[in-house]
mmCIF file with all atom_site columns, C-alpha atoms in Angstrom:
data_model
loop_
_atom_site.group_PDB
_atom_site.id
_atom_site.type_symbol
_atom_site.label_atom_id
_atom_site.label_alt_id
_atom_site.label_comp_id
_atom_site.label_asym_id
_atom_site.label_entity_id
_atom_site.label_seq_id
_atom_site.pdbx_PDB_ins_code
_atom_site.Cartn_x
_atom_site.Cartn_y
_atom_site.Cartn_z
_atom_site.occupancy
_atom_site.B_iso_or_equiv
_atom_site.pdbx_formal_charge
_atom_site.auth_seq_id
_atom_site.auth_comp_id
_atom_site.auth_asym_id
_atom_site.auth_atom_id
_atom_site.pdbx_PDB_model_num
ATOM 1   C CA . VAL A 1 1   ? -0.014  0.164   0.170  1.00 0.00 ? 1   VAL A CA 1
ATOM 2   C CA . LEU A 1 2   ? 1.427   3.536   -0.889 1.00 0.00 ? 2   LEU A CA 1
ATOM 3   C CA . ALA A 1 3   ? 1.842   5.895   2.043  1.00 0.00 ? 3   ALA A CA 1
ATOM 4   C CA . VAL A 1 4   ? 0.603   9.145   1.797  1.00 0.00 ? 4   VAL A CA 1
ATOM 5   C CA . ALA A 1 5   ? 0.693   12.609  3.565  1.00 0.00 ? 5   ALA A CA 1
ATOM 6   C CA . PRO A 1 6   ? -2.504  13.074  5.629  1.00 0.00 ? 6   PRO A CA 1
ATOM 7   C CA . ASP A 1 7   ? -5.589  15.242  3.974  1.00 0.00 ? 7   ASP A CA 1
ATOM 8   C CA . ALA A 1 8   ? -5.733  18.700  5.369  1.00 0.00 ? 8   ALA A CA 1
ATOM 9   C CA . PRO A 1 9   ? -8.029  19.096  8.713  1.00 0.00 ? 9   PRO A CA 1
ATOM 10  C CA . THR A 1 10  ? -10.970 20.370  8.767  1.00 0.00 ? 10  THR A CA 1
ATOM 11  C CA . ALA A 1 11  ? -12.992 22.922  11.058 1.00 0.00 ? 11  ALA A CA 1
ATOM 12  C CA . VAL A 1 12  ? -10.819 25.113  11.717 1.00 0.00 ? 12  VAL A CA 1
ATOM 13  C CA . ASN A 1 13  ? -11.676 27.846  14.183 1.00 0.00 ? 13  ASN A CA 1
ATOM 14  C CA . ALA A 1 14  ? -9.628  31.037  15.626 1.00 0.00 ? 14  ALA A CA 1
ATOM 15  C CA . ALA A 1 15  ? -10.660 32.857  18.854 1.00 0.00 ? 15  ALA A CA 1
ATOM 16  C CA . ALA A 1 16  ? -9.907  35.408  21.162 1.00 0.00 ? 16  ALA A CA 1
ATOM 17  C CA . SER A 1 17  ? -9.606  33.347  24.492 1.00 0.00 ? 17  SER A CA 1
ATOM 18  C CA . GLY A 1 18  ? -8.318  36.299  26.485 1.00 0.00 ? 18  GLY A CA 1
ATOM 19  C CA . PRO A 1 19  ? -6.648  39.673  26.640 1.00 0.00 ? 19  PRO A CA 1
ATOM 20  C CA . GLN A 1 20  ? -3.628  38.690  24.389 1.00 0.00 ? 20  GLN A CA 1
ATOM 21  C CA . ALA A 1 21  ? -4.630  35.043  23.526 1.00 0.00 ? 21  ALA A CA 1
ATOM 22  C CA . ILE A 1 22  ? -6.330  33.148  20.568 1.00 0.00 ? 22  ILE A CA 1
ATOM 23  C CA . THR A 1 23  ? -7.182  29.854  20.722 1.00 0.00 ? 23  THR A CA 1
ATOM 24  C CA . ILE A 1 24  ? -7.254  27.811  17.443 1.00 0.00 ? 24  ILE A CA 1
ATOM 25  C CA . THR A 1 25  ? -9.568  24.289  17.378 1.00 0.00 ? 25  THR A CA 1
ATOM 26  C CA . TRP A 1 26  ? -10.205 22.022  14.341 1.00 0.00 ? 26  TRP A CA 1
ATOM 27  C CA . ALA A 1 27  ? -11.346 18.412  13.234 1.00 0.00 ? 27  ALA A CA 1
ATOM 28  C CA . ALA A 1 28  ? -8.637  15.666  12.062 1.00 0.00 ? 28  ALA A CA 1
ATOM 29  C CA . PRO A 1 29  ? -8.699  14.957  8.167  1.00 0.00 ? 29  PRO A CA 1
ATOM 30  C CA . VAL A 1 30  ? -10.571 12.073  6.906  1.00 0.00 ? 30  VAL A CA 1
ATOM 31  C CA . GLY A 1 31  ? -8.563  10.882  4.598  1.00 0.00 ? 31  GLY A CA 1
ATOM 32  C CA . GLY A 1 32  ? -4.988  9.790   4.145  1.00 0.00 ? 32  GLY A CA 1
ATOM 33  C CA . ASP A 1 33  ? -2.321  8.037   6.446  1.00 0.00 ? 33  ASP A CA 1
ATOM 34  C CA . PRO A 1 34  ? -2.482  8.435   9.969  1.00 0.00 ? 34  PRO A CA 1
ATOM 35  C CA . VAL A 1 35  ? -1.741  12.062  11.429 1.00 0.00 ? 35  VAL A CA 1
ATOM 36  C CA . VAL A 1 36  ? 1.315   12.215  13.591 1.00 0.00 ? 36  VAL A CA 1
ATOM 37  C CA . ASP A 1 37  ? 1.002   15.974  14.768 1.00 0.00 ? 37  ASP A CA 1
ATOM 38  C CA . TYR A 1 38  ? 0.108   19.212  13.847 1.00 0.00 ? 38  TYR A CA 1
ATOM 39  C CA . ARG A 1 39  ? 1.789   22.208  13.129 1.00 0.00 ? 39  ARG A CA 1
ATOM 40  C CA . VAL A 1 40  ? -0.327  25.495  14.078 1.00 0.00 ? 40  VAL A CA 1
ATOM 41  C CA . THR A 1 41  ? 0.897   28.550  12.594 1.00 0.00 ? 41  THR A CA 1
ATOM 42  C CA . LEU A 1 42  ? -0.398  32.368  13.405 1.00 0.00 ? 42  LEU A CA 1
ATOM 43  C CA . SER A 1 43  ? -0.214  35.124  10.984 1.00 0.00 ? 43  SER A CA 1
ATOM 44  C CA . SER A 1 44  ? 1.466   37.264  13.064 1.00 0.00 ? 44  SER A CA 1
ATOM 45  C CA . GLY A 1 45  ? 4.732   35.465  12.853 1.00 0.00 ? 45  GLY A CA 1
ATOM 46  C CA . ALA A 1 46  ? 4.205   34.154  16.623 1.00 0.00 ? 46  ALA A CA 1
ATOM 47  C CA . ALA A 1 47  ? 6.491   31.121  16.854 1.00 0.00 ? 47  ALA A CA 1
ATOM 48  C CA . PRO A 1 48  ? 4.339   27.830  15.551 1.00 0.00 ? 48  PRO A CA 1
ATOM 49  C CA . ILE A 1 49  ? 3.104   25.446  17.405 1.00 0.00 ? 49  ILE A CA 1
ATOM 50  C CA . ASP A 1 50  ? 3.208   21.470  17.107 1.00 0.00 ? 50  ASP A CA 1
ATOM 51  C CA . THR A 1 51  ? 0.819   19.465  18.845 1.00 0.00 ? 51  THR A CA 1
ATOM 52  C CA . SER A 1 52  ? -0.510  16.284  18.586 1.00 0.00 ? 52  SER A CA 1
ATOM 53  C CA . ALA A 1 53  ? -4.436  17.599  20.395 1.00 0.00 ? 53  ALA A CA 1
ATOM 54  C CA . LEU A 1 54  ? -7.151  19.190  17.869 1.00 0.00 ? 54  LEU A CA 1
ATOM 55  C CA . THR A 1 55  ? -6.290  23.011  19.880 1.00 0.00 ? 55  THR A CA 1
ATOM 56  C CA . ALA A 1 56  ? -3.594  24.904  20.355 1.00 0.00 ? 56  ALA A CA 1
ATOM 57  C CA . THR A 1 57  ? -3.346  28.581  22.278 1.00 0.00 ? 57  THR A CA 1
ATOM 58  C CA . PHE A 1 58  ? -1.284  31.853  21.523 1.00 0.00 ? 58  PHE A CA 1
ATOM 59  C CA . THR A 1 59  ? -0.341  34.188  24.114 1.00 0.00 ? 59  THR A CA 1
ATOM 60  C CA . ASN A 1 60  ? 1.295   37.200  24.689 1.00 0.00 ? 60  ASN A CA 1
ATOM 61  C CA . LEU A 1 61  ? -0.124  38.428  20.952 1.00 0.00 ? 61  LEU A CA 1
ATOM 62  C CA . PRO A 1 62  ? 0.310   42.500  20.757 1.00 0.00 ? 62  PRO A CA 1
ATOM 63  C CA . ARG A 1 63  ? -3.276  43.878  20.531 1.00 0.00 ? 63  ARG A CA 1
ATOM 64  C CA . GLY A 1 64  ? -4.479  46.164  17.976 1.00 0.00 ? 64  GLY A CA 1
ATOM 65  C CA . VAL A 1 65  ? -3.993  43.339  14.877 1.00 0.00 ? 65  VAL A CA 1
ATOM 66  C CA . THR A 1 66  ? -6.183  40.870  12.898 1.00 0.00 ? 66  THR A CA 1
ATOM 67  C CA . TYR A 1 67  ? -4.919  37.433  13.231 1.00 0.00 ? 67  TYR A CA 1
ATOM 68  C CA . THR A 1 68  ? -5.140  34.098  10.663 1.00 0.00 ? 68  THR A CA 1
ATOM 69  C CA . ALA A 1 69  ? -4.105  31.100  11.509 1.00 0.00 ? 69  ALA A CA 1
ATOM 70  C CA . ALA A 1 70  ? -3.175  27.985  9.454  1.00 0.00 ? 70  ALA A CA 1
ATOM 71  C CA . VAL A 1 71  ? -3.029  24.017  10.553 1.00 0.00 ? 71  VAL A CA 1
ATOM 72  C CA . VAL A 1 72  ? -0.862  21.748  8.791  1.00 0.00 ? 72  VAL A CA 1
ATOM 73  C CA . ALA A 1 73  ? -1.473  17.204  9.711  1.00 0.00 ? 73  ALA A CA 1
ATOM 74  C CA . ARG A 1 74  ? 1.908   16.073  9.148  1.00 0.00 ? 74  ARG A CA 1
ATOM 75  C CA . ASN A 1 75  ? 2.998   11.925  9.528  1.00 0.00 ? 75  ASN A CA 1
ATOM 76  C CA . ALA A 1 76  ? 6.535   10.627  8.204  1.00 0.00 ? 76  ALA A CA 1
ATOM 77  C CA . ASP A 1 77  ? 4.828   10.801  4.771  1.00 0.00 ? 77  ASP A CA 1
ATOM 78  C CA . GLY A 1 78  ? 4.800   14.729  4.267  1.00 0.00 ? 78  GLY A CA 1
ATOM 79  C CA . ASP A 1 79  ? 2.244   17.312  5.559  1.00 0.00 ? 79  ASP A CA 1
ATOM 80  C CA . SER A 1 80  ? -1.007  17.968  4.653  1.00 0.00 ? 80  SER A CA 1
ATOM 81  C CA . PRO A 1 81  ? -2.289  21.160  2.550  1.00 0.00 ? 81  PRO A CA 1
ATOM 82  C CA . PRO A 1 82  ? -2.865  23.918  5.216  1.00 0.00 ? 82  PRO A CA 1
ATOM 83  C CA . ALA A 1 83  ? -5.942  24.496  6.299  1.00 0.00 ? 83  ALA A CA 1
ATOM 84  C CA . ALA A 1 84  ? -7.070  28.292  6.859  1.00 0.00 ? 84  ALA A CA 1
ATOM 85  C CA . SER A 1 85  ? -8.610  30.026  9.727  1.00 0.00 ? 85  SER A CA 1
ATOM 86  C CA . GLY A 1 86  ? -11.384 32.829  9.575  1.00 0.00 ? 86  GLY A CA 1
ATOM 87  C CA . SER A 1 87  ? -9.807  35.986  10.989 1.00 0.00 ? 87  SER A CA 1
ATOM 88  C CA . VAL A 1 88  ? -10.049 37.428  14.862 1.00 0.00 ? 88  VAL A CA 1
ATOM 89  C CA . ASP A 1 89  ? -9.282  40.917  15.950 1.00 0.00 ? 89  ASP A CA 1
ATOM 90  C CA . LEU A 1 90  ? -7.753  41.452  19.444 1.00 0.00 ? 90  LEU A CA 1
ATOM 91  C CA . PRO A 1 91  ? -8.520  45.006  19.653 1.00 0.00 ? 91  PRO A CA 1
ATOM 92  C CA . ALA A 1 92  ? -6.690  47.703  21.254 1.00 0.00 ? 92  ALA A CA 1
ATOM 93  C CA . VAL A 1 93  ? -7.336  48.856  24.527 1.00 0.00 ? 93  VAL A CA 1
ATOM 94  C CA . ALA A 1 94  ? -5.944  51.568  26.697 1.00 0.00 ? 94  ALA A CA 1
ATOM 95  C CA . PRO A 1 95  ? -2.891  52.011  27.694 1.00 0.00 ? 95  PRO A CA 1
ATOM 96  C CA . GLY A 1 96  ? -1.249  50.159  31.140 1.00 0.00 ? 96  GLY A CA 1
ATOM 97  C CA . ALA A 1 97  ? -0.109  52.029  33.774 1.00 0.00 ? 97  ALA A CA 1
ATOM 98  C CA . PRO A 1 98  ? 3.176   53.905  33.642 1.00 0.00 ? 98  PRO A CA 1
ATOM 99  C CA . SER A 1 99  ? 5.530   53.598  36.819 1.00 0.00 ? 99  SER A CA 1
ATOM 100 C CA . ILE A 1 100 ? 6.609   56.661  38.405 1.00 0.00 ? 100 ILE A CA 1
ATOM 101 C CA . SER A 1 101 ? 9.566   57.025  41.154 1.00 0.00 ? 101 SER A CA 1
ATOM 102 C CA . ALA A 1 102 ? 10.462  60.160  43.450 1.00 0.00 ? 102 ALA A CA 1
ATOM 103 C CA . GLY A 1 103 ? 13.331  61.915  41.814 1.00 0.00 ? 103 GLY A CA 1
ATOM 104 C CA . GLY A 1 104 ? 14.400  64.726  44.509 1.00 0.00 ? 104 GLY A CA 1
ATOM 105 C CA . VAL A 1 105 ? 12.826  67.751  46.579 1.00 0.00 ? 105 VAL A CA 1
ATOM 106 C CA . THR A 1 106 ? 13.551  71.018  47.934 1.00 0.00 ? 106 THR A CA 1
ATOM 107 C CA . SER A 1 107 ? 11.367  72.997  50.367 1.00 0.00 ? 107 SER A CA 1
ATOM 108 C CA . SER A 1 108 ? 9.072   74.599  47.253 1.00 0.00 ? 108 SER A CA 1
ATOM 109 C CA . SER A 1 109 ? 9.559   71.587  44.825 1.00 0.00 ? 109 SER A CA 1
ATOM 110 C CA . VAL A 1 110 ? 8.983   67.874  44.051 1.00 0.00 ? 110 VAL A CA 1
ATOM 111 C CA . SER A 1 111 ? 10.925  65.958  41.256 1.00 0.00 ? 111 SER A CA 1
ATOM 112 C CA . VAL A 1 112 ? 9.740   62.568  39.671 1.00 0.00 ? 112 VAL A CA 1
ATOM 113 C CA . ASN A 1 113 ? 10.815  59.891  36.669 1.00 0.00 ? 113 ASN A CA 1
ATOM 114 C CA . TRP A 1 114 ? 8.344   57.748  34.789 1.00 0.00 ? 114 TRP A CA 1
ATOM 115 C CA . SER A 1 115 ? 8.479   54.881  32.424 1.00 0.00 ? 115 SER A CA 1
ATOM 116 C CA . ALA A 1 116 ? 6.861   54.377  29.606 1.00 0.00 ? 116 ALA A CA 1
ATOM 117 C CA . ALA A 1 117 ? 3.277   52.073  29.834 1.00 0.00 ? 117 ALA A CA 1
ATOM 118 C CA . ALA A 1 118 ? 2.156   49.675  27.476 1.00 0.00 ? 118 ALA A CA 1
ATOM 119 C CA . ALA A 1 119 ? 0.655   50.883  24.569 1.00 0.00 ? 119 ALA A CA 1
ATOM 120 C CA . ASN A 1 120 ? -1.813  47.756  24.190 1.00 0.00 ? 120 ASN A CA 1
ATOM 121 C CA . GLY A 1 121 ? -2.050  48.270  20.499 1.00 0.00 ? 121 GLY A CA 1
ATOM 122 C CA . SER A 1 122 ? -2.491  52.043  19.939 1.00 0.00 ? 122 SER A CA 1
ATOM 123 C CA . ALA A 1 123 ? 0.259   54.317  20.741 1.00 0.00 ? 123 ALA A CA 1
ATOM 124 C CA . ILE A 1 124 ? 0.474   56.710  23.134 1.00 0.00 ? 124 ILE A CA 1
ATOM 125 C CA . THR A 1 125 ? -0.238  60.180  22.640 1.00 0.00 ? 125 THR A CA 1
ATOM 126 C CA . GLU A 1 126 ? 0.294   61.702  25.969 1.00 0.00 ? 126 GLU A CA 1
ATOM 127 C CA . TYR A 1 127 ? 1.519   61.166  29.804 1.00 0.00 ? 127 TYR A CA 1
ATOM 128 C CA . ARG A 1 128 ? -0.292  63.225  32.025 1.00 0.00 ? 128 ARG A CA 1
ATOM 129 C CA . LEU A 1 129 ? 1.200   64.447  35.415 1.00 0.00 ? 129 LEU A CA 1
ATOM 130 C CA . SER A 1 130 ? -0.827  66.144  38.369 1.00 0.00 ? 130 SER A CA 1
ATOM 131 C CA . VAL A 1 131 ? 0.157   66.415  41.758 1.00 0.00 ? 131 VAL A CA 1
ATOM 132 C CA . SER A 1 132 ? -2.085  67.093  44.845 1.00 0.00 ? 132 SER A CA 1
ATOM 133 C CA . PRO A 1 133 ? -2.295  68.934  46.877 1.00 0.00 ? 133 PRO A CA 1
ATOM 134 C CA . GLY A 1 134 ? -2.302  72.377  44.532 1.00 0.00 ? 134 GLY A CA 1
ATOM 135 C CA . GLY A 1 135 ? -3.350  70.760  41.213 1.00 0.00 ? 135 GLY A CA 1
ATOM 136 C CA . GLN A 1 136 ? -0.867  71.283  39.012 1.00 0.00 ? 136 GLN A CA 1
ATOM 137 C CA . VAL A 1 137 ? -0.576  69.219  36.025 1.00 0.00 ? 137 VAL A CA 1
ATOM 138 C CA . PHE A 1 138 ? 1.936   68.539  33.105 1.00 0.00 ? 138 PHE A CA 1
ATOM 139 C CA . ASN A 1 139 ? 1.960   66.759  29.797 1.00 0.00 ? 139 ASN A CA 1
ATOM 140 C CA . ALA A 1 140 ? 4.434   64.954  28.132 1.00 0.00 ? 140 ALA A CA 1
ATOM 141 C CA . SER A 1 141 ? 4.837   62.749  24.678 1.00 0.00 ? 141 SER A CA 1
ATOM 142 C CA . GLY A 1 142 ? 6.885   60.644  26.354 1.00 0.00 ? 142 GLY A CA 1
ATOM 143 C CA . PRO A 1 143 ? 8.547   59.003  29.355 1.00 0.00 ? 143 PRO A CA 1
ATOM 144 C CA . GLY A 1 144 ? 10.992  61.427  31.339 1.00 0.00 ? 144 GLY A CA 1
ATOM 145 C CA . SER A 1 145 ? 11.032  63.351  34.717 1.00 0.00 ? 145 SER A CA 1
ATOM 146 C CA . HIS A 1 146 ? 9.680   66.808  36.039 1.00 0.00 ? 146 HIS A CA 1
ATOM 147 C CA . THR A 1 147 ? 9.610   69.251  38.339 1.00 0.00 ? 147 THR A CA 1
ATOM 148 C CA . PHE A 1 148 ? 7.018   70.251  40.271 1.00 0.00 ? 148 PHE A CA 1
ATOM 149 C CA . THR A 1 149 ? 7.696   74.080  41.719 1.00 0.00 ? 149 THR A CA 1
ATOM 150 C CA . GLY A 1 150 ? 6.043   76.795  43.749 1.00 0.00 ? 150 GLY A CA 1
ATOM 151 C CA . LEU A 1 151 ? 4.976   74.575  46.213 1.00 0.00 ? 151 LEU A CA 1
ATOM 152 C CA . SER A 1 152 ? 4.484   74.536  50.353 1.00 0.00 ? 152 SER A CA 1
ATOM 153 C CA . PRO A 1 153 ? 7.658   73.930  52.559 1.00 0.00 ? 153 PRO A CA 1
ATOM 154 C CA . SER A 1 154 ? 7.442   70.389  54.977 1.00 0.00 ? 154 SER A CA 1
ATOM 155 C CA . THR A 1 155 ? 4.084   69.219  53.212 1.00 0.00 ? 155 THR A CA 1
ATOM 156 C CA . VAL A 1 156 ? 2.879   66.113  51.552 1.00 0.00 ? 156 VAL A CA 1
ATOM 157 C CA . TYR A 1 157 ? 2.687   65.883  47.753 1.00 0.00 ? 157 TYR A CA 1
ATOM 158 C CA . THR A 1 158 ? 1.484   62.967  45.722 1.00 0.00 ? 158 THR A CA 1
ATOM 159 C CA . VAL A 1 159 ? 1.940   63.229  42.279 1.00 0.00 ? 159 VAL A CA 1
ATOM 160 C CA . SER A 1 160 ? 0.183   61.147  39.982 1.00 0.00 ? 160 SER A CA 1
ATOM 161 C CA . VAL A 1 161 ? 0.638   59.930  35.964 1.00 0.00 ? 161 VAL A CA 1
ATOM 162 C CA . VAL A 1 162 ? -1.319  58.289  33.611 1.00 0.00 ? 162 VAL A CA 1
ATOM 163 C CA . ALA A 1 163 ? -0.927  57.680  29.737 1.00 0.00 ? 163 ALA A CA 1
ATOM 164 C CA . VAL A 1 164 ? -3.385  57.993  26.829 1.00 0.00 ? 164 VAL A CA 1
ATOM 165 C CA . ASN A 1 165 ? -3.950  56.691  23.752 1.00 0.00 ? 165 ASN A CA 1
ATOM 166 C CA . GLY A 1 166 ? -6.052  56.616  20.678 1.00 0.00 ? 166 GLY A CA 1
ATOM 167 C CA . VAL A 1 167 ? -8.635  54.237  22.951 1.00 0.00 ? 167 VAL A CA 1
ATOM 168 C CA . GLY A 1 168 ? -8.588  55.925  26.145 1.00 0.00 ? 168 GLY A CA 1
ATOM 169 C CA . THR A 1 169 ? -6.786  56.855  29.635 1.00 0.00 ? 169 THR A CA 1
ATOM 170 C CA . GLY A 1 170 ? -5.018  54.037  31.709 1.00 0.00 ? 170 GLY A CA 1
ATOM 171 C CA . PRO A 1 171 ? -4.971  53.376  34.956 1.00 0.00 ? 171 PRO A CA 1
ATOM 172 C CA . SER A 1 172 ? -2.434  55.731  37.290 1.00 0.00 ? 172 SER A CA 1
ATOM 173 C CA . ASP A 1 173 ? 0.594   55.385  39.356 1.00 0.00 ? 173 ASP A CA 1
ATOM 174 C CA . SER A 1 174 ? 1.561   57.825  41.827 1.00 0.00 ? 174 SER A CA 1
ATOM 175 C CA . VAL A 1 175 ? 4.339   58.664  44.381 1.00 0.00 ? 175 VAL A CA 1
ATOM 176 C CA . THR A 1 176 ? 4.239   60.693  47.360 1.00 0.00 ? 176 THR A CA 1
ATOM 177 C CA . GLN A 1 177 ? 6.957   62.790  48.842 1.00 0.00 ? 177 GLN A CA 1
ATOM 178 C CA . THR A 1 178 ? 7.191   65.456  51.203 1.00 0.00 ? 178 THR A CA 1
ATOM 179 C CA . THR A 1 179 ? 8.647   69.156  50.640 1.00 0.00 ? 179 THR A CA 1
ATOM 180 C CA . SER A 1 180 ? 11.566  70.003  53.238 1.00 0.00 ? 180 SER A CA 1
ATOM 181 C CA . ALA A 1 181 ? 11.745  72.272  55.687 1.00 0.00 ? 181 ALA A CA 1
ATOM 182 C CA . PRO A 1 182 ? 12.512  75.767  55.115 1.00 0.00 ? 182 PRO A CA 1
ATOM 183 C CA . ALA A 1 183 ? 15.775  76.897  55.530 1.00 0.00 ? 183 ALA A CA 1
ATOM 184 C CA . ALA A 1 184 ? 16.645  78.758  58.727 1.00 0.00 ? 184 ALA A CA 1
ATOM 185 C CA . GLN A 1 185 ? 16.637  82.125  58.796 1.00 0.00 ? 185 GLN A CA 1
ATOM 186 C CA . VAL A 1 186 ? 19.908  83.822  60.075 1.00 0.00 ? 186 VAL A CA 1
ATOM 187 C CA . PRO A 1 187 ? 19.115  86.865  61.940 1.00 0.00 ? 187 PRO A CA 1
ATOM 188 C CA . GLY A 1 188 ? 20.616  90.490  60.899 1.00 0.00 ? 188 GLY A CA 1
ATOM 189 C CA . ALA A 1 189 ? 22.808  92.316  62.942 1.00 0.00 ? 189 ALA A CA 1
ATOM 190 C CA . PRO A 1 190 ? 21.371  94.280  65.347 1.00 0.00 ? 190 PRO A CA 1
ATOM 191 C CA . SER A 1 191 ? 20.775  98.301  64.698 1.00 0.00 ? 191 SER A CA 1
ATOM 192 C CA . ILE A 1 192 ? 22.405  100.500 67.272 1.00 0.00 ? 192 ILE A CA 1
ATOM 193 C CA . THR A 1 193 ? 20.902  103.926 67.449 1.00 0.00 ? 193 THR A CA 1
ATOM 194 C CA . ALA A 1 194 ? 22.602  106.975 69.491 1.00 0.00 ? 194 ALA A CA 1
#
């Protein structure tokens, strides 16, 4: 009997199974020699998955991308033609939280540093910082540092930062700092009058 490669799998389906995950399912081919395993590929260029099961899940996928999958049945005699799924979207969402850290204080200022947030499929357009109490705000196009000035001495201030993308505003991160006490005033020389 002539050994032959498997026929293509059937009923290939791709569906989002988490915020950054897609699960592919399929049915075994109905013709050809027995299948040893399947190779599942995703249009994003993610590493293929080899499995003997009828399901595979890709994780940690970028958002804001439309994906399609292909499944090939394999045995010692060769590979089947690929069977493709329909497309599935992992839509972009609001960005993640930036990370903020203290950068130093004076009696009238606090400085902070912040790092990039996860864009989650839509480019970050702005970082918004605010200090409380006082209500000062500062907007930046990327990660960096900033000093809020004109503050009161010996006061506890909280600086918060959020990232904004085309979908919306993400969660905040914050840091609390206390401005230093004012410098001691050196008394002037006494005046002497005759």
